[in-house]
XYZ file of C-alpha atoms in Angstrom:
520
model
C 0.000 0.000 0.000
C 1.502 3.277 -1.093
C 1.234 6.341 1.099
C 0.452 9.832 -0.279
C 3.441 11.874 -1.371
C 5.001 13.941 1.369
C 5.248 17.725 0.980
C 8.684 19.017 0.026
C 11.018 19.659 2.910
C 11.444 23.344 3.880
C 14.713 24.943 2.787
C 17.549 25.174 5.276
C 17.591 28.309 7.441
C 20.500 29.844 5.528
C 18.759 29.491 2.128
C 16.935 32.597 0.813
C 13.163 32.134 0.773
C 12.831 34.050 -2.503
C 14.641 33.299 -5.763
C 17.703 35.442 -6.273
C 19.519 36.443 -9.394
C 23.182 37.040 -9.843
C 22.629 40.768 -9.388
C 20.588 40.549 -6.190
C 22.103 40.887 -2.759
C 22.398 37.902 -0.459
C 21.093 39.877 2.528
C 17.361 40.184 3.217
C 15.855 43.627 3.614
C 14.559 44.760 7.015
C 10.914 44.459 5.889
C 11.488 40.855 4.836
C 13.167 40.111 8.153
C 10.141 41.454 10.023
C 7.824 39.293 7.926
C 9.949 36.255 8.670
C 9.938 37.032 12.361
C 6.148 37.333 12.339
C 5.870 34.086 10.435
C 8.159 32.313 12.912
C 6.164 33.684 15.845
C 2.957 32.384 14.311
C 4.492 28.947 13.846
C 5.677 28.869 17.446
C 2.211 29.865 18.641
C 0.591 27.091 16.606
C 3.087 24.509 17.863
C 2.565 25.596 21.457
C -1.192 25.317 21.042
C -0.799 21.853 19.503
C 1.388 20.528 22.324
C -0.901 22.063 24.942
C -3.931 20.401 23.372
C -2.065 17.080 23.115
C -1.148 17.302 26.801
C -4.762 17.954 27.785
C -6.053 15.066 25.675
C -3.385 12.621 26.829
C -4.077 13.395 30.470
C -7.769 12.600 30.088
C -8.738 9.038 31.001
C -9.028 6.617 28.114
C -12.336 4.984 27.362
C -13.130 2.081 29.679
C -13.159 -1.398 28.213
C -16.753 -2.326 28.819
C -18.266 -5.473 27.430
C -18.155 -5.041 23.653
C -21.937 -5.270 23.300
C -22.325 -2.201 25.538
C -20.185 0.097 23.384
C -21.997 3.075 21.922
C -21.609 4.166 18.333
C -20.703 7.678 19.474
C -17.658 6.418 21.376
C -16.673 4.391 18.325
C -16.599 7.504 16.172
C -14.541 9.398 18.735
C -11.728 6.871 18.496
C -10.965 7.933 14.954
C -9.928 11.355 16.297
C -7.177 9.995 18.523
C -3.785 11.475 17.729
C -1.619 9.439 15.382
C 1.677 7.961 16.598
C 4.935 9.716 15.741
C 6.597 9.034 12.371
C 8.188 5.573 12.069
C 11.720 6.963 11.852
C 11.587 7.697 15.591
C 11.012 4.036 16.520
C 13.376 1.140 17.022
C 13.538 -1.609 14.375
C 10.697 -4.110 14.401
C 11.257 -7.146 16.615
C 9.291 -10.233 17.543
C 8.190 -8.592 20.784
C 6.263 -5.984 18.782
C 3.931 -8.694 17.435
C 0.871 -9.974 19.302
C -0.654 -13.268 18.159
C -4.292 -14.234 18.318
C -4.455 -17.982 17.667
C -7.891 -19.415 16.932
C -8.671 -22.824 18.358
C -11.396 -24.909 19.947
C -11.555 -26.876 23.173
C -12.377 -30.060 21.285
C -9.310 -29.953 19.010
C -6.792 -28.189 21.239
C -5.376 -31.300 22.985
C -4.201 -32.512 19.576
C -3.397 -29.266 17.804
C -1.315 -27.802 20.610
C 1.518 -29.993 19.305
C 1.523 -27.998 16.074
C 1.699 -24.676 17.937
C 4.486 -25.992 20.148
C 6.659 -26.495 17.039
C 6.904 -22.773 16.259
C 5.946 -20.885 19.427
C 8.824 -19.293 21.378
C 7.934 -18.868 25.044
C 9.409 -15.772 26.602
C 10.028 -14.136 23.224
C 6.498 -13.999 21.840
C 3.215 -12.476 22.987
C -0.291 -13.686 22.345
C -3.019 -16.122 23.327
C -4.861 -19.214 22.257
C -8.548 -18.326 22.012
C -10.895 -21.250 22.716
C -14.676 -21.535 22.907
C -14.493 -23.137 26.360
C -12.004 -24.644 28.760
C -10.492 -27.830 27.306
C -10.410 -29.308 30.807
C -14.048 -28.754 31.775
C -15.521 -29.754 28.422
C -13.420 -32.944 28.317
C -13.098 -34.500 31.771
C -10.796 -37.169 30.364
C -8.224 -34.499 29.523
C -5.722 -34.074 32.380
C -5.030 -30.640 33.866
C -2.212 -28.542 32.399
C 1.204 -30.156 32.755
C 4.547 -28.389 33.244
C 5.227 -28.640 29.499
C 2.347 -26.209 28.932
C 4.819 -23.472 29.780
C 6.100 -23.619 26.204
C 2.651 -22.778 24.819
C 0.729 -19.495 24.625
C -1.683 -18.837 27.513
C -5.292 -19.844 26.933
C -8.167 -17.375 26.973
C -11.868 -18.091 26.564
C -13.697 -16.021 23.968
C -16.642 -13.867 24.995
C -20.217 -14.976 24.454
C -21.398 -14.361 20.853
C -25.007 -15.515 21.273
C -26.311 -11.942 20.957
C -25.101 -11.712 17.354
C -27.248 -12.887 14.466
C -25.954 -15.762 12.330
C -28.172 -16.753 9.415
C -25.839 -18.617 7.039
C -27.480 -21.982 6.299
C -24.243 -23.960 5.842
C -21.715 -22.319 8.175
C -21.243 -22.291 11.935
C -21.625 -19.412 14.453
C -18.036 -20.005 15.590
C -17.128 -17.719 12.699
C -18.462 -14.844 14.781
C -16.315 -15.804 17.759
C -13.156 -16.120 15.686
C -13.854 -12.835 13.886
C -13.803 -11.076 17.276
C -10.391 -12.452 18.332
C -8.694 -9.326 16.976
C -10.910 -6.979 19.019
C -10.624 -9.068 22.189
C -6.838 -9.296 21.825
C -6.589 -5.540 21.284
C -8.686 -4.865 24.396
C -6.088 -6.650 26.535
C -3.895 -3.569 26.087
C -0.602 -5.112 24.980
C 2.091 -2.495 25.555
C 4.151 -1.367 22.529
C 2.253 -3.635 20.143
C 2.743 -2.735 16.484
C 1.155 -5.674 14.677
C -1.603 -8.127 15.523
C -1.248 -11.495 13.813
C -4.238 -13.829 13.465
C -3.625 -17.498 12.691
C -5.256 -20.898 13.268
C -3.943 -23.546 15.631
C -3.390 -26.031 12.765
C -0.770 -23.839 11.094
C 3.020 -23.583 11.148
C 4.502 -20.065 11.248
C 8.018 -18.924 10.416
C 8.173 -16.021 12.853
C 11.635 -14.813 11.762
C 10.468 -14.280 8.200
C 7.234 -12.745 9.447
C 9.185 -10.047 11.292
C 11.391 -9.425 8.245
C 8.415 -9.058 5.918
C 6.413 -6.818 8.256
C 9.430 -4.569 8.726
C 8.941 -3.411 5.117
C 5.703 -1.641 6.037
C 4.789 1.442 8.033
C 2.956 0.054 11.040
C 1.722 3.530 12.010
C -0.638 3.405 9.007
C -3.642 1.135 8.480
C -2.172 -1.968 6.833
C -3.879 -5.321 6.121
C -1.464 -8.080 5.037
C -2.016 -11.703 4.096
C -2.742 -13.997 1.190
C -5.808 -15.354 -0.614
C -6.691 -19.012 -1.009
C -4.995 -21.384 -3.424
C -8.482 -22.378 -4.584
C -9.926 -20.254 -7.385
C -13.435 -21.308 -6.341
C -12.860 -20.190 -2.745
C -11.548 -16.799 -3.853
C -14.473 -16.376 -6.233
C -16.968 -17.241 -3.488
C -15.418 -15.002 -0.833
C -13.152 -12.414 -2.471
C -9.882 -12.291 -4.363
C -8.912 -9.360 -2.130
C -9.521 -11.140 1.174
C -6.762 -12.526 3.397
C -7.519 -16.055 4.580
C -6.845 -16.245 8.293
C -5.852 -19.886 8.660
C -2.514 -19.102 7.045
C -2.188 -15.817 8.900
C -3.310 -12.199 8.728
C -1.170 -9.280 9.910
C -2.978 -6.092 10.952
C -1.198 -2.905 11.967
C -1.972 -1.229 15.273
C -3.991 1.701 13.859
C -6.142 -0.647 11.791
C -6.668 -2.956 14.781
C -7.710 0.039 16.872
C -10.196 1.155 14.224
C -11.646 -2.345 13.843
C -12.027 -2.756 17.583
C -14.092 0.421 17.612
C -16.580 -0.628 14.925
C -16.497 -4.403 14.737
C -19.537 -5.352 16.816
C -21.751 -2.967 14.905
C -20.157 -4.159 11.659
C -20.793 -7.824 12.430
C -24.500 -7.122 12.744
C -24.537 -5.967 9.127
C -23.298 -9.308 7.780
C -25.319 -12.078 9.462
C -25.393 -14.239 6.296
C -21.643 -14.422 5.855
C -20.045 -17.850 6.188
C -17.043 -17.492 8.484
C -14.643 -15.195 10.290
C -12.310 -14.087 7.505
C -15.092 -12.716 5.291
C -16.612 -10.822 8.223
C -13.253 -9.289 9.124
C -12.645 -8.439 5.479
C -16.062 -6.757 5.230
C -15.293 -4.516 8.198
C -11.861 -3.640 6.826
C -13.462 -2.831 3.472
C -15.774 -0.393 5.212
C -12.655 1.392 6.431
C -11.341 1.532 2.857
C -8.156 -0.475 3.479
C -7.072 -2.850 0.660
C -5.277 -6.156 1.017
C -1.488 -6.069 0.743
C -0.558 -9.507 -0.539
C 2.550 -11.326 0.610
C 3.310 -14.590 -1.198
C 4.770 -16.315 1.866
C 1.355 -16.691 3.564
C -0.170 -20.041 2.564
C -3.776 -20.847 3.340
C -3.207 -24.325 1.898
C -6.774 -25.012 0.826
C -5.596 -28.313 -0.616
C -5.919 -32.016 0.054
C -3.607 -34.938 -0.648
C 0.098 -34.674 -1.397
C 1.507 -31.125 -0.894
C 4.741 -31.961 -2.722
C 4.046 -29.779 -5.752
C 3.537 -26.667 -3.621
C 6.571 -27.122 -1.397
C 8.921 -28.080 -4.221
C 7.988 -24.934 -6.180
C 7.655 -22.332 -3.445
C 7.426 -18.717 -4.677
C 10.588 -16.617 -4.643
C 9.527 -14.973 -1.406
C 10.198 -15.631 2.291
C 8.172 -18.574 3.561
C 5.852 -17.419 6.365
C 3.145 -20.006 7.033
C 1.228 -23.103 5.998
C -2.243 -24.096 7.173
C -4.285 -27.346 7.317
C -1.183 -29.330 8.240
C -3.206 -32.259 9.574
C -5.377 -32.503 6.439
C -2.597 -33.037 3.887
C -0.332 -36.068 3.580
C 2.919 -36.100 5.600
C 5.424 -33.661 4.153
C 8.317 -36.149 4.004
C 7.807 -39.766 2.863
C 8.366 -42.442 5.452
C 7.390 -40.234 8.405
C 4.054 -39.643 10.085
C 2.455 -36.212 10.136
C 3.968 -34.958 13.396
C 7.419 -36.403 12.655
C 7.349 -34.697 9.253
C 6.444 -31.353 10.773
C 9.197 -31.715 13.370
C 11.772 -32.152 10.603
C 10.087 -29.391 8.607
C 10.355 -26.850 11.436
C 13.904 -27.966 12.248
C 14.955 -27.107 8.691
C 12.941 -23.875 8.877
C 14.718 -22.737 12.031
C 18.186 -23.705 10.759
C 18.109 -20.937 8.134
C 14.696 -19.190 8.125
C 15.146 -16.838 5.164
C 16.438 -19.414 2.671
C 14.044 -22.164 3.752
C 12.147 -23.619 0.727
C 13.934 -21.260 -1.639
C 14.741 -22.587 -5.082
C 17.969 -23.146 -6.967
C 18.290 -24.601 -10.473
C 21.430 -25.925 -12.134
C 22.338 -28.205 -15.025
C 24.756 -31.057 -15.679
C 25.628 -30.392 -19.301
C 27.725 -33.537 -19.698
C 24.831 -35.842 -18.786
C 21.957 -33.547 -19.900
C 20.477 -33.416 -16.409
C 18.349 -30.680 -14.794
C 18.608 -30.293 -11.018
C 16.065 -28.393 -8.943
C 16.760 -27.736 -5.247
C 14.126 -26.735 -2.697
C 16.196 -25.975 0.399
C 15.118 -27.944 3.442
C 12.784 -30.169 1.461
C 13.811 -31.954 -1.759
C 16.326 -32.160 -4.594
C 14.895 -33.296 -7.948
C 17.079 -34.644 -10.758
C 15.427 -34.705 -14.192
C 16.808 -37.001 -16.920
C 16.337 -34.275 -19.558
C 16.872 -30.545 -19.900
C 13.884 -28.714 -18.381
C 13.859 -24.947 -18.606
C 13.504 -22.776 -15.466
C 10.111 -21.421 -16.547
C 8.668 -24.938 -16.337
C 10.543 -25.928 -13.190
C 9.182 -22.887 -11.358
C 5.591 -24.011 -11.904
C 3.938 -26.118 -9.220
C 3.342 -29.721 -10.265
C -0.264 -30.661 -9.472
C 0.175 -33.465 -6.931
C -2.852 -32.385 -4.834
C -6.512 -31.508 -5.150
C -8.275 -28.314 -4.154
C -10.360 -28.083 -0.994
C -13.455 -28.992 -3.054
C -11.559 -32.116 -4.254
C -11.222 -30.835 -7.821
C -7.816 -31.195 -9.461
C -8.123 -29.315 -12.759
C -5.376 -26.744 -13.241
C -8.025 -24.039 -13.671
C -9.140 -24.705 -10.112
C -5.974 -23.154 -8.658
C -5.162 -19.480 -8.329
C -1.449 -19.774 -9.069
C 0.879 -21.112 -11.756
C 0.699 -24.902 -12.111
C 1.738 -27.642 -14.515
C 0.673 -31.220 -15.033
C 3.038 -34.004 -14.052
C 5.094 -35.609 -16.812
C 3.033 -38.410 -18.323
C 6.046 -40.500 -19.260
C 7.606 -42.230 -16.282
C 10.928 -42.011 -18.090
C 10.801 -38.202 -17.913
C 9.925 -38.031 -14.240
C 12.665 -36.872 -11.863
C 14.470 -38.861 -9.231
C 13.830 -37.275 -5.845
C 16.125 -36.887 -2.843
C 14.207 -35.884 0.312
C 15.702 -34.170 3.343
C 16.618 -36.523 6.159
C 18.861 -34.365 8.383
C 19.901 -30.731 8.646
C 22.541 -29.011 10.763
C 24.705 -25.898 10.984
C 28.484 -25.595 10.715
C 29.354 -22.005 11.370
C 27.328 -19.887 8.956
C 26.826 -22.752 6.523
C 23.635 -24.811 6.622
C 24.133 -28.429 5.580
C 21.381 -30.815 4.592
C 21.476 -34.519 3.817
C 18.950 -35.639 1.188
C 18.310 -39.365 0.697
C 17.293 -40.990 -2.596
C 13.684 -42.120 -3.016
C 13.921 -45.608 -4.501
C 10.317 -46.108 -5.626
C 10.799 -43.921 -8.712
C 13.927 -45.829 -9.741
C 12.135 -49.175 -9.475
C 9.254 -47.893 -11.579
C 11.633 -46.640 -14.279
C 13.291 -50.042 -14.479
C 9.971 -51.856 -14.759
C 8.893 -49.850 -17.797
C 12.349 -50.149 -19.407
C 13.410 -46.518 -19.677
C 16.181 -47.400 -22.124
C 18.663 -46.598 -23.449
C 19.214 -44.348 -20.422
C 19.487 -45.529 -16.842
C 17.928 -43.475 -13.996
C 19.742 -40.169 -13.363
C 22.802 -40.317 -11.115
C 22.710 -44.134 -10.819
C 25.574 -44.310 -8.339
C 24.371 -41.514 -6.061
C 22.435 -42.416 -2.903
C 22.786 -39.124 -1.046
C 23.038 -35.462 -1.918
C 24.685 -33.038 0.491
C 23.543 -29.448 0.027
C 25.678 -26.656 1.470
C 23.972 -23.260 1.577
C 25.267 -19.888 2.700
C 22.997 -17.467 4.591
C 21.167 -14.925 2.483
C 21.880 -11.237 2.772
C 19.903 -9.276 5.326
C 17.893 -7.468 2.650
C 17.309 -10.391 0.272
C 13.553 -10.230 0.919
C 13.378 -6.652 -0.361
C 14.301 -7.750 -3.907
C 14.216 -11.567 -3.855
C 15.821 -13.579 -6.615
C 16.061 -17.323 -7.238
C 19.266 -18.824 -5.860
C 22.125 -20.332 -7.836
C 23.642 -23.768 -7.379
C 26.793 -25.562 -8.454
C 27.512 -29.280 -8.668
C 30.710 -29.865 -6.750
C 31.863 -33.469 -6.663
C 30.738 -37.051 -6.015
C 32.513 -39.231 -3.459
C 31.383 -42.701 -2.324
C 27.857 -42.271 -3.638
C 27.405 -38.754 -2.247
C 26.982 -35.737 -4.513
C 27.712 -32.285 -3.080
C 25.793 -29.223 -4.266
C 26.658 -25.663 -3.288
C 23.767 -23.176 -3.100
C 24.258 -19.429 -2.774
C 22.896 -16.111 -3.876
C 23.576 -15.306 -7.509
C 26.265 -12.739 -8.124
C 24.784 -9.275 -8.579
C 26.879 -8.540 -11.653
C 25.835 -11.769 -13.383
C 23.337 -11.379 -16.217
C 22.383 -14.554 -17.998
C 25.509 -16.573 -17.285
C 24.799 -20.292 -17.376
C 27.042 -20.827 -14.359
C 25.156 -18.414 -12.103
C 21.573 -18.230 -13.379
C 21.134 -21.841 -14.367
């Protein structure tokens, strides 16, 4: 979202206020000096009046936080006249402590889904709450009371009663009203020095380091609404292509959160037929005239089945979140869902910015194409495949409505190769670790594809890299500002020793333009 152009800065004090020619004197006449003095006095009077008024207003008590249903529309309107915060240049850089999370959950699912939150939550460094419809311990007597390991989870809060609101959608559930109000209820807790409020579901994984980096690009003192739409074209058509889907995360700046908190209950009453929480929140934000700022690292993941095609072709943008992690198949073959997510988050934390970023290189001698998705998979194609095709997501999944046509998805896709002989051999991550600044990953060969190639006699060529069982990928950290102008990474095949191929991945050289060594 672009802000209006700023007025030109006033000239320095020593610069003449009127244009001068080569023949004019550099000294101002007495009459001009008196005008300047009068002008300066007027400015000082206005500034004094402004600071006096600000002092009076700041000393007055703030509005009490009554129950939201007792707010009056008049008080809501008054909140729009509150003084704006100082310009962003006077603040410290954005940090994780400036973010407040509102995590939507339910008492019924929380005992299982808390394991997903535990994978990315950082106790002591993060602020926020899990918002449930009731206590998970009173609604489920079989659930034991909180154990000491609950200290590494966000504190639980119970949402306010939403029975007074109308809900007339014939297919949805009134819980959409409760979840839509998480932002307002979180704001009312009065988190000190909060700059952003982040809404996310409890069945999501969040890369908080990348989230901070991405949000630091924006002016949090303005009304900003950040997120991503659904992967499903049908879902976006039904709801809105300009709506952020909250399962994968929505970031809302402090001024926008304050404005929403002031109008939301009245706004919710205007949309009783809406389906869920995200469309209600979007409707209220639309009333304020704030558009969606899309960031490609937020992933709603309205998909079912195998997520391979999405992870192996992640956009050239910092990975921020994935949703519906218990609906899709395990991320890594041979592991169950939780084990896969544990390895997934381990790779994510090892080098957050480069996680899932792509690198493409070629073995000209053997006519091989190699595509690396850091922290996930290395694919070796037995033919030359151009980058434009490798960057498209292979459709290995179905949409939320169980349709799998390419037109069903709202991003760039491609069909899988029909010929088994053209399919790549895949090496999936099995271990990741750090050595100094270098991140090292061990990727093990998936044998099922090799066996299938042999059965259908993919002659005269054998499977790619027949003597390689492991690929070691060494990657350097990305520059601090890579996310401001992201570019696909470069890779280089190093050497093969005892069945292990080494690949070096790094940022492409800035001065390189089209060189096969650095861009391919």
